[in-house]
mmCIF file of C-alpha atoms and ligand atoms in Angstrom:
data_model
loop_
_atom_site.group_PDB
_atom_site.id
_atom_site.type_symbol
_atom_site.label_atom_id
_atom_site.label_comp_id
_atom_site.label_asym_id
_atom_site.label_seq_id
_atom_site.Cartn_x
_atom_site.Cartn_y
_atom_site.Cartn_z
ATOM 1 C CA MET A 1 64.373 -181.803 62.705
ATOM 2 C CA THR A 2 62.990 -178.966 64.797
ATOM 3 C CA PHE A 3 59.784 -177.082 64.122
ATOM 4 C CA GLN A 4 61.847 -174.027 63.209
ATOM 5 C CA GLU A 5 63.933 -175.964 60.682
ATOM 6 C CA LEU A 6 60.821 -177.498 59.164
ATOM 7 C CA ASN A 7 59.125 -174.136 58.993
ATOM 8 C CA ASP A 8 62.124 -172.523 57.269
ATOM 9 C CA LEU A 9 62.052 -175.258 54.639
ATOM 10 C CA TYR A 10 58.284 -175.018 54.299
ATOM 11 C CA GLN A 11 58.560 -171.309 53.490
ATOM 12 C CA LEU A 12 60.912 -171.917 50.535
ATOM 13 C CA PRO A 13 59.645 -171.499 46.989
ATOM 14 C CA LEU A 14 58.303 -174.895 45.932
ATOM 15 C CA PHE A 15 61.047 -175.632 43.396
ATOM 16 C CA ASP A 16 63.773 -174.879 45.972
ATOM 17 C CA LEU A 17 62.124 -177.188 48.476
ATOM 18 C CA ILE A 18 61.755 -179.981 45.939
ATOM 19 C CA GLN A 19 65.330 -179.539 44.776
ATOM 20 C CA ARG A 20 66.546 -180.153 48.311
ATOM 21 C CA SER A 21 64.261 -183.111 48.977
ATOM 22 C CA ARG A 22 65.169 -184.619 45.606
ATOM 23 C CA SER A 23 68.857 -184.490 46.387
ATOM 24 C CA VAL A 24 68.368 -186.115 49.820
ATOM 25 C CA HIS A 25 66.165 -188.687 48.130
ATOM 26 C CA GLU A 26 68.810 -189.549 45.533
ATOM 27 C CA GLU A 27 71.500 -189.829 48.201
ATOM 28 C CA ASN A 28 69.470 -192.344 50.172
ATOM 29 C CA TRP A 29 67.373 -194.041 47.509
ATOM 30 C CA PRO A 30 69.401 -194.043 44.281
ATOM 31 C CA ALA A 31 67.671 -197.009 42.644
ATOM 32 C CA GLY A 32 64.477 -195.343 41.372
ATOM 33 C CA GLU A 33 62.264 -197.915 43.057
ATOM 34 C CA VAL A 34 58.772 -197.750 44.493
ATOM 35 C CA GLN A 35 57.756 -200.228 47.154
ATOM 36 C CA LEU A 36 54.426 -201.929 46.523
ATOM 37 C CA CYS A 37 52.546 -202.751 49.735
ATOM 38 C CA THR A 38 49.285 -204.634 49.910
ATOM 39 C CA LEU A 39 46.791 -203.840 52.646
ATOM 40 C CA LEU A 40 44.201 -206.216 54.011
ATOM 41 C CA SER A 41 41.617 -205.446 56.644
ATOM 42 C CA ILE A 42 41.575 -208.695 58.632
ATOM 43 C CA LYS A 43 39.027 -207.363 61.126
ATOM 44 C CA THR A 44 36.724 -204.696 59.781
ATOM 45 C CA GLY A 45 34.464 -202.227 61.585
ATOM 46 C CA GLY A 46 32.833 -202.183 65.017
ATOM 47 C CA CYS A 47 35.765 -200.353 66.616
ATOM 48 C CA SER A 48 35.303 -198.873 70.102
ATOM 49 C CA GLU A 49 37.356 -195.766 69.274
ATOM 50 C CA ASP A 50 35.959 -192.480 67.996
ATOM 51 C CA CYS A 51 38.605 -191.357 65.449
ATOM 52 C CA SER A 52 36.520 -188.855 63.542
ATOM 53 C CA TYR A 53 37.941 -189.739 60.128
ATOM 54 C CA CYS A 54 37.333 -193.468 60.387
ATOM 55 C CA ALA A 55 34.489 -195.431 58.819
ATOM 56 C CA GLN A 56 35.294 -198.368 61.103
ATOM 57 C CA SER A 57 34.343 -196.682 64.354
ATOM 58 C CA ALA A 58 31.198 -198.210 65.887
ATOM 59 C CA ARG A 59 30.116 -194.701 66.910
ATOM 60 C CA TYR A 60 29.263 -193.528 63.416
ATOM 61 C CA LYS A 61 26.675 -194.700 60.898
ATOM 62 C CA SER A 62 29.061 -195.347 58.033
ATOM 63 C CA ASP A 63 28.625 -197.735 55.124
ATOM 64 C CA VAL A 64 31.013 -200.231 56.745
ATOM 65 C CA ALA A 65 29.376 -203.259 58.349
ATOM 66 C CA PRO A 66 31.249 -204.836 61.283
ATOM 67 C CA GLU A 67 32.836 -208.191 60.523
ATOM 68 C CA ARG A 68 34.585 -210.912 62.508
ATOM 69 C CA LEU A 69 38.296 -211.658 62.269
ATOM 70 C CA MET A 70 38.926 -213.236 58.858
ATOM 71 C CA GLU A 71 39.772 -216.928 58.678
ATOM 72 C CA LYS A 72 43.462 -217.714 58.366
ATOM 73 C CA CYS A 73 43.026 -219.636 55.106
ATOM 74 C CA GLN A 74 41.361 -216.625 53.452
ATOM 75 C CA ILE A 75 44.097 -214.326 54.684
ATOM 76 C CA MET A 76 46.765 -216.691 53.346
ATOM 77 C CA GLU A 77 45.092 -216.700 49.936
ATOM 78 C CA ARG A 78 45.162 -212.908 49.837
ATOM 79 C CA ALA A 79 48.751 -212.772 51.052
ATOM 80 C CA LYS A 80 49.912 -215.234 48.374
ATOM 81 C CA ALA A 81 48.033 -213.294 45.712
ATOM 82 C CA ALA A 82 49.709 -210.090 46.897
ATOM 83 C CA ARG A 83 53.148 -211.700 46.685
ATOM 84 C CA ASP A 84 52.383 -213.101 43.223
ATOM 85 C CA ASN A 85 51.304 -209.624 42.121
ATOM 86 C CA GLY A 86 54.680 -208.163 43.079
ATOM 87 C CA SER A 87 53.968 -206.810 46.554
ATOM 88 C CA THR A 88 56.908 -206.992 48.911
ATOM 89 C CA ARG A 89 55.014 -205.934 51.988
ATOM 90 C CA PHE A 90 51.771 -207.305 53.366
ATOM 91 C CA CYS A 91 50.054 -205.082 55.884
ATOM 92 C CA MET A 92 47.174 -206.432 57.969
ATOM 93 C CA GLY A 93 44.893 -203.993 59.742
ATOM 94 C CA ALA A 94 42.382 -204.597 62.501
ATOM 95 C CA ALA A 95 39.727 -202.189 63.750
ATOM 96 C CA TRP A 96 40.566 -202.621 67.403
ATOM 97 C CA ARG A 97 41.520 -200.276 70.177
ATOM 98 C CA GLY A 98 44.387 -202.658 70.817
ATOM 99 C CA VAL A 99 45.401 -206.250 71.562
ATOM 100 C CA ARG A 100 46.064 -207.983 74.874
ATOM 101 C CA GLU A 101 48.184 -211.013 75.707
ATOM 102 C CA GLY A 102 46.245 -214.041 76.891
ATOM 103 C CA THR A 103 43.162 -213.310 74.776
ATOM 104 C CA GLN A 104 41.944 -215.721 72.143
ATOM 105 C CA ARG A 105 41.961 -213.083 69.432
ATOM 106 C CA PHE A 106 45.577 -212.145 70.070
ATOM 107 C CA ASP A 107 46.565 -215.822 69.870
ATOM 108 C CA GLN A 108 44.688 -216.114 66.570
ATOM 109 C CA VAL A 109 46.485 -213.081 65.171
ATOM 110 C CA LEU A 110 49.884 -214.446 66.249
ATOM 111 C CA ASP A 111 49.088 -217.714 64.499
ATOM 112 C CA ILE A 112 48.135 -215.842 61.303
ATOM 113 C CA ILE A 113 51.323 -213.761 61.414
ATOM 114 C CA GLN A 114 53.492 -216.865 61.807
ATOM 115 C CA ASP A 115 52.102 -218.312 58.584
ATOM 116 C CA VAL A 116 52.120 -215.072 56.590
ATOM 117 C CA SER A 117 55.713 -214.387 57.579
ATOM 118 C CA LYS A 118 56.786 -217.648 55.882
ATOM 119 C CA LEU A 119 55.846 -216.174 52.488
ATOM 120 C CA GLY A 120 58.956 -213.990 52.415
ATOM 121 C CA MET A 121 57.313 -210.567 52.318
ATOM 122 C CA GLU A 122 57.810 -207.877 54.921
ATOM 123 C CA VAL A 123 54.979 -208.321 57.413
ATOM 124 C CA CYS A 124 53.365 -205.209 58.805
ATOM 125 C CA VAL A 125 50.428 -205.149 61.186
ATOM 126 C CA THR A 126 48.323 -202.357 62.589
ATOM 127 C CA LEU A 127 46.300 -203.578 65.538
ATOM 128 C CA GLY A 128 46.059 -200.484 67.751
ATOM 129 C CA GLU A 129 47.505 -200.159 71.240
ATOM 130 C CA LEU A 130 50.277 -202.520 72.417
ATOM 131 C CA GLY A 131 51.955 -203.071 75.754
ATOM 132 C CA PRO A 132 55.573 -204.240 75.994
ATOM 133 C CA ASN A 133 54.644 -207.938 76.171
ATOM 134 C CA GLU A 134 52.321 -207.836 73.190
ATOM 135 C CA ALA A 135 55.041 -206.107 71.189
ATOM 136 C CA VAL A 136 57.556 -208.871 71.965
ATOM 137 C CA ARG A 137 55.049 -211.575 71.015
ATOM 138 C CA LEU A 138 54.363 -209.878 67.674
ATOM 139 C CA LYS A 139 58.054 -209.522 66.931
ATOM 140 C CA ASP A 140 58.630 -213.196 67.771
ATOM 141 C CA ALA A 141 55.737 -214.228 65.527
ATOM 142 C CA GLY A 142 57.468 -212.574 62.550
ATOM 143 C CA VAL A 143 56.207 -208.985 62.331
ATOM 144 C CA THR A 144 58.809 -206.773 60.661
ATOM 145 C CA ALA A 145 57.041 -203.414 61.049
ATOM 146 C CA TYR A 146 54.291 -202.074 63.265
ATOM 147 C CA ASN A 147 52.055 -199.351 61.818
ATOM 148 C CA HIS A 148 50.791 -196.861 64.354
ATOM 149 C CA ASN A 149 50.181 -193.341 63.098
ATOM 150 C CA ILE A 150 50.203 -190.203 65.193
ATOM 151 C CA ASP A 151 47.928 -188.733 62.511
ATOM 152 C CA THR A 152 48.319 -185.041 63.419
ATOM 153 C CA SER A 153 49.962 -182.696 65.933
ATOM 154 C CA PRO A 154 49.743 -183.343 69.693
ATOM 155 C CA GLU A 155 47.666 -180.153 69.970
ATOM 156 C CA HIS A 156 45.123 -181.072 67.290
ATOM 157 C CA TYR A 157 44.827 -184.762 68.241
ATOM 158 C CA PRO A 158 42.150 -184.271 70.968
ATOM 159 C CA ASN A 159 39.929 -182.526 68.382
ATOM 160 C CA ILE A 160 40.010 -185.692 66.290
ATOM 161 C CA VAL A 161 40.005 -188.531 68.835
ATOM 162 C CA THR A 162 38.815 -188.543 72.440
ATOM 163 C CA THR A 163 38.866 -192.240 73.381
ATOM 164 C CA HIS A 164 42.655 -192.426 73.607
ATOM 165 C CA THR A 165 45.414 -189.839 73.819
ATOM 166 C CA PHE A 166 48.366 -188.791 71.727
ATOM 167 C CA GLN A 167 50.593 -190.005 74.566
ATOM 168 C CA ASP A 168 48.934 -193.469 74.323
ATOM 169 C CA ARG A 169 50.015 -193.548 70.666
ATOM 170 C CA LEU A 170 53.594 -192.590 71.574
ATOM 171 C CA ASN A 171 53.724 -195.289 74.271
ATOM 172 C CA THR A 172 52.714 -197.977 71.788
ATOM 173 C CA ILE A 173 55.388 -196.790 69.365
ATOM 174 C CA ARG A 174 58.014 -197.002 72.125
ATOM 175 C CA HIS A 175 56.912 -200.550 73.026
ATOM 176 C CA ALA A 176 57.044 -201.671 69.400
ATOM 177 C CA GLN A 177 60.533 -200.193 68.988
ATOM 178 C CA ASP A 178 61.801 -201.675 72.238
ATOM 179 C CA ALA A 179 60.670 -205.098 71.022
ATOM 180 C CA GLY A 180 62.806 -204.618 67.903
ATOM 181 C CA MET A 181 60.119 -203.975 65.324
ATOM 182 C CA SER A 182 60.499 -201.239 62.738
ATOM 183 C CA ILE A 183 57.963 -198.509 63.036
ATOM 184 C CA CYS A 184 55.664 -197.306 60.320
ATOM 185 C CA CYS A 185 54.320 -194.005 61.569
ATOM 186 C CA GLY A 186 52.740 -191.138 59.693
ATOM 187 C CA GLY A 187 49.561 -189.163 59.564
ATOM 188 C CA ILE A 188 46.617 -187.763 57.669
ATOM 189 C CA LEU A 189 46.310 -184.422 55.935
ATOM 190 C CA GLY A 190 42.868 -182.839 55.801
ATOM 191 C CA LEU A 191 41.651 -183.225 59.403
ATOM 192 C CA GLY A 192 41.030 -179.489 59.759
ATOM 193 C CA GLU A 193 44.636 -178.956 60.897
ATOM 194 C CA ASN A 194 46.706 -175.934 59.964
ATOM 195 C CA THR A 195 50.243 -175.814 58.588
ATOM 196 C CA GLU A 196 51.691 -175.536 62.083
ATOM 197 C CA ASP A 197 49.973 -178.801 63.052
ATOM 198 C CA ARG A 198 51.420 -180.526 59.987
ATOM 199 C CA LEU A 199 54.920 -179.357 60.804
ATOM 200 C CA LYS A 200 54.544 -180.315 64.460
ATOM 201 C CA MET A 201 53.466 -183.774 63.408
ATOM 202 C CA LEU A 202 56.636 -184.115 61.325
ATOM 203 C CA GLU A 203 58.729 -182.752 64.184
ATOM 204 C CA VAL A 204 57.445 -185.551 66.447
ATOM 205 C CA ILE A 205 57.923 -188.234 63.784
ATOM 206 C CA SER A 206 61.464 -187.129 63.016
ATOM 207 C CA SER A 207 62.349 -187.055 66.728
ATOM 208 C CA PHE A 208 61.765 -190.788 67.238
ATOM 209 C CA ASN A 209 64.897 -192.693 68.122
ATOM 210 C CA PRO A 210 65.300 -194.711 65.971
ATOM 211 C CA GLN A 211 63.425 -192.902 63.234
ATOM 212 C CA PRO A 212 60.537 -194.723 61.556
ATOM 213 C CA GLU A 213 61.337 -197.154 58.782
ATOM 214 C CA SER A 214 58.320 -195.899 56.861
ATOM 215 C CA VAL A 215 56.132 -192.815 57.014
ATOM 216 C CA PRO A 216 52.691 -193.041 55.434
ATOM 217 C CA ILE A 217 51.249 -189.706 54.351
ATOM 218 C CA ASN A 218 47.500 -190.163 53.989
ATOM 219 C CA SER A 219 45.119 -187.582 52.557
ATOM 220 C CA LEU A 220 41.747 -187.764 54.252
ATOM 221 C CA MET A 221 39.225 -189.817 52.342
ATOM 222 C CA PRO A 222 35.998 -188.300 53.666
ATOM 223 C CA MET A 223 33.907 -191.310 54.669
ATOM 224 C CA PRO A 224 30.088 -190.994 54.664
ATOM 225 C CA GLY A 225 28.634 -190.995 58.180
ATOM 226 C CA THR A 226 31.830 -189.853 59.927
ATOM 227 C CA PRO A 227 32.155 -186.373 61.467
ATOM 228 C CA LEU A 228 34.666 -185.480 58.740
ATOM 229 C CA ALA A 229 32.458 -186.687 55.863
ATOM 230 C CA LYS A 230 32.057 -183.178 54.474
ATOM 231 C CA SER A 231 35.697 -182.106 54.718
ATOM 232 C CA SER A 232 37.217 -180.498 51.699
ATOM 233 C CA GLY A 233 40.149 -182.087 49.902
ATOM 234 C CA VAL A 234 43.827 -181.446 50.501
ATOM 235 C CA ASP A 235 45.557 -179.024 48.143
ATOM 236 C CA VAL A 236 47.937 -181.002 45.929
ATOM 237 C CA PHE A 237 50.761 -178.508 46.363
ATOM 238 C CA GLU A 238 50.429 -178.724 50.140
ATOM 239 C CA LEU A 239 50.651 -182.492 49.844
ATOM 240 C CA VAL A 240 53.798 -182.187 47.733
ATOM 241 C CA ARG A 241 55.367 -179.843 50.271
ATOM 242 C CA ILE A 242 54.640 -182.267 53.113
ATOM 243 C CA ILE A 243 56.063 -185.181 51.130
ATOM 244 C CA ALA A 244 59.224 -183.161 50.436
ATOM 245 C CA LEU A 245 59.535 -182.175 54.102
ATOM 246 C CA THR A 246 59.023 -185.770 55.194
ATOM 247 C CA ARG A 247 61.841 -186.876 52.891
ATOM 248 C CA LEU A 248 64.097 -184.203 54.388
ATOM 249 C CA ALA A 249 63.104 -184.920 58.000
ATOM 250 C CA VAL A 250 63.317 -188.727 57.768
ATOM 251 C CA PRO A 251 65.800 -189.303 54.920
ATOM 252 C CA LYS A 252 66.114 -193.079 55.242
ATOM 253 C CA ALA A 253 62.419 -193.841 55.605
ATOM 254 C CA LYS A 254 60.194 -195.109 52.882
ATOM 255 C CA VAL A 255 57.766 -192.244 52.400
ATOM 256 C CA ARG A 256 54.452 -193.801 51.487
ATOM 257 C CA LEU A 257 51.973 -191.890 49.354
ATOM 258 C CA SER A 258 49.032 -193.539 51.093
ATOM 259 C CA ALA A 259 45.260 -193.005 51.256
ATOM 260 C CA GLY A 260 43.754 -190.537 48.804
ATOM 261 C CA ARG A 261 45.523 -191.446 45.563
ATOM 262 C CA THR A 262 42.162 -191.987 43.832
ATOM 263 C CA ASN A 263 41.767 -188.199 43.971
ATOM 264 C CA LEU A 264 45.221 -187.497 42.562
ATOM 265 C CA SER A 265 46.026 -187.256 38.881
ATOM 266 C CA GLU A 266 48.968 -189.229 37.515
ATOM 267 C CA GLU A 267 50.817 -185.934 37.192
ATOM 268 C CA ALA A 268 50.226 -185.066 40.846
ATOM 269 C CA GLN A 269 51.450 -188.504 41.938
ATOM 270 C CA THR A 270 54.493 -188.038 39.717
ATOM 271 C CA ILE A 271 55.461 -184.822 41.516
ATOM 272 C CA CYS A 272 55.024 -186.656 44.835
ATOM 273 C CA PHE A 273 57.415 -189.409 43.672
ATOM 274 C CA PHE A 274 59.863 -186.802 42.439
ATOM 275 C CA ALA A 275 59.689 -184.933 45.764
ATOM 276 C CA GLY A 276 60.490 -188.031 47.823
ATOM 277 C CA ALA A 277 57.657 -190.571 47.945
ATOM 278 C CA ASN A 278 58.857 -194.110 47.242
ATOM 279 C CA SER A 279 56.105 -196.419 48.385
ATOM 280 C CA ILE A 280 52.397 -196.909 47.729
ATOM 281 C CA PHE A 281 49.529 -199.104 48.804
ATOM 282 C CA TYR A 282 48.912 -201.364 45.882
ATOM 283 C CA GLY A 283 45.581 -203.079 45.249
ATOM 284 C CA ASP A 284 42.077 -201.936 44.454
ATOM 285 C CA LYS A 285 41.149 -201.445 48.095
ATOM 286 C CA LEU A 286 42.785 -199.860 51.132
ATOM 287 C CA LEU A 287 41.095 -201.076 54.323
ATOM 288 C CA THR A 288 37.547 -200.068 53.431
ATOM 289 C CA ALA A 289 38.118 -197.272 50.892
ATOM 290 C CA GLU A 290 38.994 -197.281 47.194
ATOM 291 C CA ASN A 291 42.497 -197.277 45.762
ATOM 292 C CA PRO A 292 43.660 -197.079 42.108
ATOM 293 C CA ALA A 293 43.589 -200.302 40.068
ATOM 294 C CA VAL A 294 46.843 -202.300 40.061
ATOM 295 C CA GLU A 295 47.128 -202.113 36.258
ATOM 296 C CA LYS A 296 46.975 -198.323 36.428
ATOM 297 C CA ASP A 297 49.657 -198.167 39.100
ATOM 298 C CA LEU A 298 51.974 -200.529 37.249
ATOM 299 C CA ALA A 299 51.469 -198.551 34.051
ATOM 300 C CA LEU A 300 52.374 -195.307 35.819
ATOM 301 C CA ILE A 301 55.482 -196.787 37.460
ATOM 302 C CA ASN A 302 56.507 -198.093 34.067
ATOM 303 C CA LYS A 303 55.878 -194.812 32.286
ATOM 304 C CA LEU A 304 58.076 -193.010 34.790
ATOM 305 C CA GLY A 305 60.920 -195.488 34.361
ATOM 306 C CA LEU A 306 60.675 -196.479 38.012
ATOM 307 C CA SER A 307 60.585 -200.092 39.128
ATOM 308 C CA PRO A 308 58.925 -202.040 41.935
ATOM 309 C CA GLN A 309 61.248 -202.412 44.907
ATOM 310 C CA LYS A 310 62.806 -205.826 45.603
ATOM 311 C CA PRO A 311 61.753 -207.597 48.813
ATOM 312 C CA ASN A 312 63.952 -206.953 51.817
ATOM 313 C CA ARG A 313 62.725 -208.801 54.879
ATOM 314 C CA ALA A 314 65.922 -207.941 56.676
ATOM 315 C CA GLN A 315 64.946 -204.267 56.450
ATOM 316 C CA ALA A 316 65.788 -203.147 59.926
ATOM 317 C CA ALA A 317 64.661 -199.968 61.594
ATOM 318 C CA PRO A 318 67.099 -197.159 60.840
ATOM 319 C CA ASP A 319 69.984 -197.152 63.309
ATOM 320 C CA SER A 320 69.196 -195.395 66.517
ATOM 321 C CA ASP A 321 71.317 -192.432 67.438
ATOM 322 C CA GLU A 322 73.524 -193.862 70.176
ATOM 323 C CA ALA A 323 74.411 -190.394 71.388
ATOM 324 C CA LEU A 324 70.799 -189.951 72.469
ATOM 325 C CA PRO A 325 69.135 -192.031 75.187
ATOM 326 C CA ARG A 326 66.290 -194.353 74.165
ATOM 327 C CA LYS A 327 63.656 -192.873 76.390
ATOM 328 C CA PRO A 328 59.860 -192.762 76.390
ATOM 329 C CA HIS A 329 58.427 -190.642 73.583
ATOM 330 C CA LEU A 330 56.687 -187.668 75.116
ATOM 331 C CA ALA A 331 54.151 -185.312 73.588
HETATM 332 N N1 SAM B 401 42.978 -199.383 64.579
HETATM 333 C C1 SAM B 401 44.337 -199.207 64.253
HETATM 334 C C2 SAM B 401 44.830 -197.810 64.538
HETATM 335 O O1 SAM B 401 44.022 -196.907 64.709
HETATM 336 O O2 SAM B 401 46.050 -197.635 64.589
HETATM 337 C C3 SAM B 401 44.683 -199.571 62.827
HETATM 338 C C4 SAM B 401 43.795 -199.215 61.679
HETATM 339 S S1 SAM B 401 43.626 -197.483 61.300
HETATM 340 C C5 SAM B 401 42.339 -197.565 60.127
HETATM 341 C C6 SAM B 401 45.112 -197.069 60.425
HETATM 342 C C7 SAM B 401 45.280 -195.676 59.896
HETATM 343 O O3 SAM B 401 44.503 -195.490 58.723
HETATM 344 C C8 SAM B 401 44.871 -194.498 60.746
HETATM 345 O O4 SAM B 401 45.815 -194.189 61.727
HETATM 346 C C9 SAM B 401 44.771 -193.385 59.731
HETATM 347 O O5 SAM B 401 46.016 -192.743 59.575
HETATM 348 C C10 SAM B 401 44.400 -194.112 58.443
HETATM 349 N N2 SAM B 401 43.020 -193.795 58.038
HETATM 350 C C11 SAM B 401 41.889 -194.297 58.572
HETATM 351 N N3 SAM B 401 40.799 -193.786 57.967
HETATM 352 C C12 SAM B 401 41.246 -192.906 57.037
HETATM 353 C C13 SAM B 401 40.599 -192.057 56.098
HETATM 354 N N4 SAM B 401 39.269 -191.969 56.009
HETATM 355 N N5 SAM B 401 41.370 -191.303 55.277
HETATM 356 C C14 SAM B 401 42.717 -191.374 55.365
HETATM 357 N N6 SAM B 401 43.386 -192.157 56.239
HETATM 358 C C15 SAM B 401 42.661 -192.923 57.068
HETATM 359 C C1 DTB B 402 48.098 -195.987 56.799
HETATM 360 O O1 DTB B 402 48.760 -195.014 57.181
HETATM 361 N N1 DTB B 402 47.159 -195.937 55.863
HETATM 362 C C2 DTB B 402 46.533 -197.233 55.682
HETATM 363 C C3 DTB B 402 47.400 -198.147 56.602
HETATM 364 N N2 DTB B 402 48.266 -197.212 57.252
HETATM 365 C C4 DTB B 402 46.756 -199.075 57.530
HETATM 366 C C5 DTB B 402 45.088 -197.215 55.934
HETATM 367 C C6 DTB B 402 44.350 -196.215 55.080
HETATM 368 C C7 DTB B 402 42.902 -196.332 55.389
HETATM 369 C C8 DTB B 402 42.062 -195.511 54.459
HETATM 370 C C9 DTB B 402 40.629 -195.564 54.792
HETATM 371 C C10 DTB B 402 39.983 -196.891 54.678
HETATM 372 O O2 DTB B 402 40.360 -197.726 53.845
HETATM 373 O O3 DTB B 402 39.017 -197.129 55.442
HETATM 374 FE FE1 SF4 B 403 39.437 -197.810 65.399
HETATM 375 FE FE2 SF4 B 403 41.806 -197.433 64.200
HETATM 376 FE FE3 SF4 B 403 39.511 -196.555 63.048
HETATM 377 FE FE4 SF4 B 403 40.444 -195.343 65.235
HETATM 378 S S1 SF4 B 403 41.463 -195.454 63.226
HETATM 379 S S2 SF4 B 403 38.305 -195.959 64.876
HETATM 380 S S3 SF4 B 403 41.325 -197.060 66.380
HETATM 381 S S4 SF4 B 403 40.082 -198.664 63.433
#
């Protein structure tokens, strides 16, 4: 979807916009399900990068203490607990710039993935930058989706991160897709961006060939000690508009109402689900920040007459458009 198309939709009265996104949602996701995904930070803090929203960057004095890579047996315990709690996707995050073939830590991660993937859940990892070889090794180990967000527009990105570029992010996404992994790619609202930046971010995400299998929409959780610690919250109605636009721009993706739900009322989350969100992070903790309690989330899903989505490990990336060449993603 082009910037112009997105902007035309954005300008609609809210009810008109939601009506359109709702109808696209029902066409593609008729079952009234919400996917429950559990996140686990397997390597926390001490990251070399300077992403100004992130409590895990070593450059800022946040409340997050750096830790080593978690032991496999602990990770397996958490993964089994997630499955037993009804999660169908287990997403492991590491505070690294990236991973490199031939290093001990990459081998350890591959070993962990092989075991987690036997549990029958979708396996998502977010480990930072990947080259083509690393992507193939992850796919072979059992990763179903690779999470790598573009976070904001190409223009605004250098105001938020200086240690890597927007193009670096696009290259990693290309490598992950070429290796046959689905892509989970979204962004954060509340980084000081304007509406144009938000629409440009969606334009880039919707232009991927194939389109992402999931699109997380995070609202900034201002983390003490980071440059964005004092940022003001995202307007709920802006969030709803972006969710609706995401549904329209990437109709077959799971649109994940991600970080920031602790600041949203049940009613606000309900409008997000109605407008096109159909996935959440489930569990009391995100990577380092708070998330609603599982009982509260289950109660809300129940109250709305929605149901947790069934596992689907065969979930492939949406078909690529064969009429278009699969070429490098460019900013
Ligand atoms: N290091 C890897 C990377 O940067 O891709 C993976 C972990 S990183 C924490 C994953 C994503 O979490 C970021 O791209 C960002 O979208 C989101 N995130 C991080 N801190 C956040 C915050 N304070 N509020 C909202 N989203 C956040
Ligand atoms: C994504 O888009 N959001 C998740 C997941 N992908 C890895 C991470 C949210 C992190 C929120 C801040 C924290 O927990 O430190
Ligand atoms: Fe590191 Fe990822 Fe946090 Fe950036 S977002 S500082 S790359 S963990």
